[in-house]
mmCIF file of C-alpha atoms in Angstrom:
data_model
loop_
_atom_site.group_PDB
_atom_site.id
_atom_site.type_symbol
_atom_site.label_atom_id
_atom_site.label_comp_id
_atom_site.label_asym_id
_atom_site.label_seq_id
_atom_site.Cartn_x
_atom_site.Cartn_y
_atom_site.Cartn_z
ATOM 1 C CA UNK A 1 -3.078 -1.841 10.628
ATOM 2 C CA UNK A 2 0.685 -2.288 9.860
ATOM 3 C CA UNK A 3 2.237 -5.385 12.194
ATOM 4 C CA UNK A 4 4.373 -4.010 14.648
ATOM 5 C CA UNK A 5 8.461 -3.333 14.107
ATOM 6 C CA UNK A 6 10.604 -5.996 15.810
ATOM 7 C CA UNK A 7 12.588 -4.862 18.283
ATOM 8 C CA UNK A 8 16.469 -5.477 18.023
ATOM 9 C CA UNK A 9 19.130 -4.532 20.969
ATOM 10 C CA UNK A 10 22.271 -4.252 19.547
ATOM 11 C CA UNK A 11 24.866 -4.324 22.849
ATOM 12 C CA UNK A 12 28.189 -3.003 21.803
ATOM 13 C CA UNK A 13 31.109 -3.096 24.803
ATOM 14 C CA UNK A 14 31.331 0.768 25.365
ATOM 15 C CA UNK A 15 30.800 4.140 23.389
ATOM 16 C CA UNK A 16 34.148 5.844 24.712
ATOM 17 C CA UNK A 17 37.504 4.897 24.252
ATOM 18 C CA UNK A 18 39.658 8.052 24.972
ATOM 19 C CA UNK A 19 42.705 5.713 25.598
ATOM 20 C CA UNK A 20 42.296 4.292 21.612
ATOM 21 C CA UNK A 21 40.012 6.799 19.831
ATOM 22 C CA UNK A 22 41.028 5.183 16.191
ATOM 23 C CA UNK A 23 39.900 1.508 17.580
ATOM 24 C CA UNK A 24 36.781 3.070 18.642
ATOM 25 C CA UNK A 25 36.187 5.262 15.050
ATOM 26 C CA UNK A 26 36.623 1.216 14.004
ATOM 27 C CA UNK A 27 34.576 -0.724 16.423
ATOM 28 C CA UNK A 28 31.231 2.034 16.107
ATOM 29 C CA UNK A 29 31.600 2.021 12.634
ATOM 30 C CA UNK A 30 30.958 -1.909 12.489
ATOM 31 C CA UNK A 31 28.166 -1.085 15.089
ATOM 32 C CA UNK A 32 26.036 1.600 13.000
ATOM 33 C CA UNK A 33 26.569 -1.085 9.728
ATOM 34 C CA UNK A 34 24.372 -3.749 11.869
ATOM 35 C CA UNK A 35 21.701 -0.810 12.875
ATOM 36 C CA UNK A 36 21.455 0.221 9.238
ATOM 37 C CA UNK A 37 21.328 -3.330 8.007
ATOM 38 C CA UNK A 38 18.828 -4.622 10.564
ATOM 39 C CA UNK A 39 16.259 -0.803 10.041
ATOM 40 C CA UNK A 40 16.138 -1.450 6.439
ATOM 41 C CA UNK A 41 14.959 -4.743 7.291
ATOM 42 C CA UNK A 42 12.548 -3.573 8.884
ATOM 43 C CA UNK A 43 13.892 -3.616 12.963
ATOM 44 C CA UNK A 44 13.155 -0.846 15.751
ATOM 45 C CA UNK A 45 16.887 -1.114 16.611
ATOM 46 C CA UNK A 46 18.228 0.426 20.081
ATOM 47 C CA UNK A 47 22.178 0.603 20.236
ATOM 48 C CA UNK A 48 23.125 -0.625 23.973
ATOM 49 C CA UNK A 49 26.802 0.012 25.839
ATOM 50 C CA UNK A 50 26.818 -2.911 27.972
ATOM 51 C CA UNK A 51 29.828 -1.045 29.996
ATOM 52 C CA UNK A 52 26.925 2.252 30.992
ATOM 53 C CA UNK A 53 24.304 -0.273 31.894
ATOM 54 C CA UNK A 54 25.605 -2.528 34.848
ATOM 55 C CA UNK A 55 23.728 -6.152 34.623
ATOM 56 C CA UNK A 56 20.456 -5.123 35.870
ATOM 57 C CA UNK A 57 19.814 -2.016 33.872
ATOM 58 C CA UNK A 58 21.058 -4.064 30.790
ATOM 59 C CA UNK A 59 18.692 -6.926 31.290
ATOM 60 C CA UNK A 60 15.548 -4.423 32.036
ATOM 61 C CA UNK A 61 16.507 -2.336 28.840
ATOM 62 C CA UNK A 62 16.654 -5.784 26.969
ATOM 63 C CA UNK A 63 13.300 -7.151 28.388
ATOM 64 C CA UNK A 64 11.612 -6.406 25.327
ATOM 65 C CA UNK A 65 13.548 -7.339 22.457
ATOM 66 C CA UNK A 66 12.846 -9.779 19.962
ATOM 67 C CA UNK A 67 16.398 -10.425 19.440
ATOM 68 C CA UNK A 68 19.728 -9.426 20.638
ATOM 69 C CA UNK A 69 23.286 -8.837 19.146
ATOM 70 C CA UNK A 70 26.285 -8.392 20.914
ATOM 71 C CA UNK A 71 29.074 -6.824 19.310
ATOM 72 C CA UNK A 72 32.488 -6.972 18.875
ATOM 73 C CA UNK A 73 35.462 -5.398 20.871
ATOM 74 C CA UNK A 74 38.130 -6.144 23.713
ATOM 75 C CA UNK A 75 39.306 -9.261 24.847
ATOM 76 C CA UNK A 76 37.276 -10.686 27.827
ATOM 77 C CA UNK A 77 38.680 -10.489 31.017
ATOM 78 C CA UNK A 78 39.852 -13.718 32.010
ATOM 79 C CA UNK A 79 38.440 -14.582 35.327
ATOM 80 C CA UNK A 80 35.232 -15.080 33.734
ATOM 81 C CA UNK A 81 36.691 -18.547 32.236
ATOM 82 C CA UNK A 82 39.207 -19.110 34.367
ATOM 83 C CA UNK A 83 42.055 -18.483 32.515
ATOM 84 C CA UNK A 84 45.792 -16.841 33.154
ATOM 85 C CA UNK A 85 45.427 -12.879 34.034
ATOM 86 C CA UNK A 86 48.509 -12.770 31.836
ATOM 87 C CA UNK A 87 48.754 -13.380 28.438
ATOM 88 C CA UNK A 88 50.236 -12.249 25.141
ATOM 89 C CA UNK A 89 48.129 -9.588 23.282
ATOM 90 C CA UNK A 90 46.326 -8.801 26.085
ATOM 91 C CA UNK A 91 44.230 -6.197 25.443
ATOM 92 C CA UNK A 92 41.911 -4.073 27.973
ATOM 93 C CA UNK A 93 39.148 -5.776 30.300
ATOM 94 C CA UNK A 94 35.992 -4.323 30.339
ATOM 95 C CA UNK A 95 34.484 -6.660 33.253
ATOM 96 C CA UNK A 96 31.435 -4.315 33.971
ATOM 97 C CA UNK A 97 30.485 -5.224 30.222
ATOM 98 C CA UNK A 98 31.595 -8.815 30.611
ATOM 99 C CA UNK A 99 29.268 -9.129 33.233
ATOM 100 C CA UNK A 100 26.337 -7.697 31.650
ATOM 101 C CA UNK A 101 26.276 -9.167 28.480
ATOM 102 C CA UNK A 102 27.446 -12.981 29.546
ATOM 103 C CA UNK A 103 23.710 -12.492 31.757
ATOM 104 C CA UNK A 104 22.378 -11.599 28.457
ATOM 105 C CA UNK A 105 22.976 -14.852 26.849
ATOM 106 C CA UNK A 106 22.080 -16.914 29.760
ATOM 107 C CA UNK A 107 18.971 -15.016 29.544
ATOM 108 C CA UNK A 108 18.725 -15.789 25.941
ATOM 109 C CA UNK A 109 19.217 -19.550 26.287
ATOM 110 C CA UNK A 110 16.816 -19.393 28.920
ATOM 111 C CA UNK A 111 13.262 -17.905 27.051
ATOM 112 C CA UNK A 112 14.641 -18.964 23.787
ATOM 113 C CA UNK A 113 15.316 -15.209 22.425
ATOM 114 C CA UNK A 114 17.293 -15.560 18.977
ATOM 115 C CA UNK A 115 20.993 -13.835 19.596
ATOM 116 C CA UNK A 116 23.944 -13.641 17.435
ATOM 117 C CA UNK A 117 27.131 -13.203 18.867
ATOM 118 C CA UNK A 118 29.516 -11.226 16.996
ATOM 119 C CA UNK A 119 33.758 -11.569 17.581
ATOM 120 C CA UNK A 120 34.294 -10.712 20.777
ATOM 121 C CA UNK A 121 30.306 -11.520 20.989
ATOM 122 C CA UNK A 122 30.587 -15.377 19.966
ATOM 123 C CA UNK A 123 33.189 -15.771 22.867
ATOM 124 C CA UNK A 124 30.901 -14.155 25.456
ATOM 125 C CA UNK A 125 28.461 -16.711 24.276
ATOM 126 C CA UNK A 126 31.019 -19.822 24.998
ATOM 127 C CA UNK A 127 32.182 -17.927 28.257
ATOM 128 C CA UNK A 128 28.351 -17.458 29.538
ATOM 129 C CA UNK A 129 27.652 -21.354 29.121
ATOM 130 C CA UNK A 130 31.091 -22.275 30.571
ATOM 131 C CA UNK A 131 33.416 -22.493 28.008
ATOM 132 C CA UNK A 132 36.957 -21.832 27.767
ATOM 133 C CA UNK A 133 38.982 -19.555 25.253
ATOM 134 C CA UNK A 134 42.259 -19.480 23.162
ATOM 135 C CA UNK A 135 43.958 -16.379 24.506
ATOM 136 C CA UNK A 136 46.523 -16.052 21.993
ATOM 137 C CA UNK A 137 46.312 -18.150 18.687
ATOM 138 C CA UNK A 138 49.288 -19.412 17.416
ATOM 139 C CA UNK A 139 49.702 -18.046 13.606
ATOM 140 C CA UNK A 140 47.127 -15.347 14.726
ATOM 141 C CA UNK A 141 48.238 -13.405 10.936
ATOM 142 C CA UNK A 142 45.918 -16.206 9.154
ATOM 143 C CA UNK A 143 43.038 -14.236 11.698
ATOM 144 C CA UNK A 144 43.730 -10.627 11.241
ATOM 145 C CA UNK A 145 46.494 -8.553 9.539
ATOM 146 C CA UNK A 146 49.499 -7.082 11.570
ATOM 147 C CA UNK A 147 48.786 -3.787 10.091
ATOM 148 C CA UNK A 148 49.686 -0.666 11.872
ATOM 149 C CA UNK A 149 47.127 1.263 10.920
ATOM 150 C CA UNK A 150 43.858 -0.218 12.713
ATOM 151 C CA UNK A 151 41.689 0.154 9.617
ATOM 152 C CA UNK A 152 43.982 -2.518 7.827
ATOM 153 C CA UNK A 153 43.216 -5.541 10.335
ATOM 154 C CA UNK A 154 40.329 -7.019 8.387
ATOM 155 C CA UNK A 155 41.997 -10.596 6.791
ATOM 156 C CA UNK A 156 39.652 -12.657 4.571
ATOM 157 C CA UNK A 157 39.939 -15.914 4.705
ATOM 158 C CA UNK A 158 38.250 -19.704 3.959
ATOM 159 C CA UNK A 159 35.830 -21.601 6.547
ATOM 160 C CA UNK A 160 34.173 -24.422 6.396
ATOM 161 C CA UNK A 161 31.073 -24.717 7.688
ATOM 162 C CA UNK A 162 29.175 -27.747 9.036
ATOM 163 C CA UNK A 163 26.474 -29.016 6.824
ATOM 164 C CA UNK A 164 23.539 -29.711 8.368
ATOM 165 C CA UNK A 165 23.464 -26.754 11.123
ATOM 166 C CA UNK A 166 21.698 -24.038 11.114
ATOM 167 C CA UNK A 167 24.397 -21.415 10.094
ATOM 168 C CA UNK A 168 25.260 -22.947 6.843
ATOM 169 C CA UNK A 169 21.099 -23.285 6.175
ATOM 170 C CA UNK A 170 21.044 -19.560 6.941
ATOM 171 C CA UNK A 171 24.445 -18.793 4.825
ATOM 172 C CA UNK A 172 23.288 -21.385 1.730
ATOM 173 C CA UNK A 173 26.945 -22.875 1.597
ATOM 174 C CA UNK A 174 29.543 -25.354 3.990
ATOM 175 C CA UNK A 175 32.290 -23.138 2.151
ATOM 176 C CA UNK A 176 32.503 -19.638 2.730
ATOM 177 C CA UNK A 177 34.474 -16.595 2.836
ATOM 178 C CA UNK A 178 34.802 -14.068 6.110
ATOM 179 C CA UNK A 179 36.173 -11.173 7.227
ATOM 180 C CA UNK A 180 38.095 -11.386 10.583
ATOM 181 C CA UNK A 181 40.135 -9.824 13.188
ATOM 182 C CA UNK A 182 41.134 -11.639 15.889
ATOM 183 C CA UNK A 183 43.767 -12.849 17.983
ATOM 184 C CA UNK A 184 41.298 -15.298 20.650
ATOM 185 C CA UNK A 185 38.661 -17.872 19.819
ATOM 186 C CA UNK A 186 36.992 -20.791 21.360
ATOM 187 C CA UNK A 187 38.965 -23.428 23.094
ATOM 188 C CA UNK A 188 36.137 -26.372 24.771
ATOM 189 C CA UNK A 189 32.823 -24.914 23.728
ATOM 190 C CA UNK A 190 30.222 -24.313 26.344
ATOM 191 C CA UNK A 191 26.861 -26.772 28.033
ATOM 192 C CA UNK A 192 24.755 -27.084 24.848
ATOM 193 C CA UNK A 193 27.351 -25.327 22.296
ATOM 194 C CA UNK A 194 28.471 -27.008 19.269
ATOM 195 C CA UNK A 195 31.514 -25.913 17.226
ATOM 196 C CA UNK A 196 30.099 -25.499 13.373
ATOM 197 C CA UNK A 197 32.851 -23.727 11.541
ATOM 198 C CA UNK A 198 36.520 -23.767 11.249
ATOM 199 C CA UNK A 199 39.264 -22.160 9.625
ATOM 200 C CA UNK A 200 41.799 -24.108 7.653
ATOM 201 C CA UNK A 201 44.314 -24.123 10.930
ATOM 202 C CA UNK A 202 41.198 -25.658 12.701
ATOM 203 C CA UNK A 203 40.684 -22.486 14.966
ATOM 204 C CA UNK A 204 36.960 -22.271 15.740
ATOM 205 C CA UNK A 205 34.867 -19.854 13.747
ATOM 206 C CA UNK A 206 31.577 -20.295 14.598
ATOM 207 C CA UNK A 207 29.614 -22.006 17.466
ATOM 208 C CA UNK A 208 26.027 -22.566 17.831
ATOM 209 C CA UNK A 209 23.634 -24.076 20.457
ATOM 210 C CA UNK A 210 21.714 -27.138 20.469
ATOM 211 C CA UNK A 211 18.186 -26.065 20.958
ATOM 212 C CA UNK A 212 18.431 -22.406 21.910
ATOM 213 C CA UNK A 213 18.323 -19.690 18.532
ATOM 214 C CA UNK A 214 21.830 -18.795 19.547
ATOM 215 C CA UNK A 215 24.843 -18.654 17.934
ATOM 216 C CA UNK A 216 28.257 -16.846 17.819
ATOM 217 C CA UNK A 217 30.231 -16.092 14.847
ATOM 218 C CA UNK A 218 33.986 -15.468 14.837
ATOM 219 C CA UNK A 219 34.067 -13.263 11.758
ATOM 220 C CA UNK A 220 32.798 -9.592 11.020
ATOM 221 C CA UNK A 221 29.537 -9.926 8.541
ATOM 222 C CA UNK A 222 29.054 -6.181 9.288
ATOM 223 C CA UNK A 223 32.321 -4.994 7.810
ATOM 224 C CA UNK A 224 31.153 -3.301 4.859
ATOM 225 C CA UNK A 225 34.175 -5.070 2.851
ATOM 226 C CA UNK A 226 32.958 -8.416 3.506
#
């Protein structure tokens, strides 16, 4: 008898963006890569909208995964870290999905379920253990490009990874390449968080936890041009 499929719950923000239908083509795009990546492997994947769910129906539909993603997409709304309401490059707050998926990771650290936090997904991850974030980084071009078009955004650029943790044993280098788009990243890392990559500026890129399989990426390993 064939072993049975692991189950992955990939948890995007939302499905519908009416206000910014070409950020959305963008943003779902990136989400169907991961699903295609992860069935090949071998995953029973189920695509999530954290924003339709509401906590409780997000952490019943997650009960049986054998590990979670969560996705990138809008800035998280601020009151969640305690920082300014106002900032530059604000973007829209999604707090329903905020909500949902910061109870996710908890959960996660909790029962020791393997997540990955992706963009927007490795700041949940600091937010839900009581970090703070960056809201605006200085020299944000060196993070994404100032392209009008929102299929241009992806920027490559260096990181350096710390040896010894777990990301660079599961990327086989300290010195890597990434595709990003970002204007916010981790400030003080969250209880149990470590910060294990960096960009030449020093902006974080990558955080993971102590003793929990968790960790949050900055970058976009799902763009298909990385």
């Amino acid at each position: 008898m064939p072993a049975p499929l692991r189950r992955l719950a990939v948890v995007q923000v939302t499905r519908s963006r009416p206000e910014a239908a070409a950020y959305n083509t963008l943003v779902q795009g990136l989400n169907a890569r991961v699903a295609e990546v992860a069935d090949a492997a071998g995953w029973l994947v189920e695509n999530i909208a954290a924003e339709d769910e509401g906590v409780e129906s997000l952490l019943a539909r997650t009960r049986e995964a054998d590990a979670v993603v969560i996705m990138g997409g809008e800035d998280v709304a601020p009151r969640f870290y305690g920082g300014p309401a106002e900032y530059e490059g604000r973007s829209t707050h999604r707090e329903v999905a905020d909500a949902g998926q910061i109870a996710l990771v908890r959960r996660a650290v909790a029962e020791g379920t393997p997540l990955l936090g992706i963009c927007r997904g490795a700041q949940i991850v600091n937010v839900a253990l009581g970090g703070t974030l960056q809201q605006h980084i200085e020299g944000v071009g060196e993070h994404r490009n100032d392209a009008t078009e929102i299929t241009a955004v992806m920027r490559d650029h260096d990181v350096r990874v710390a040896a010894g943790s777990r990301l660079a044993r599961v990327l086989g280098s300290t010195d890597v390449v990434v595709r990003s788009a970002h204007h916010q990243a981790v400030d003080r890392p969250g209880t149990g968080l470590r910060v294990v990559a960096v960009a030449p500026d020093g902006v974080p890129e990558a955080v993971e936890h102590e003793s929990a399989p968790v960790i949050g990426v900055q970058w976009h390993p799902e763009d298909p041009g990385a």
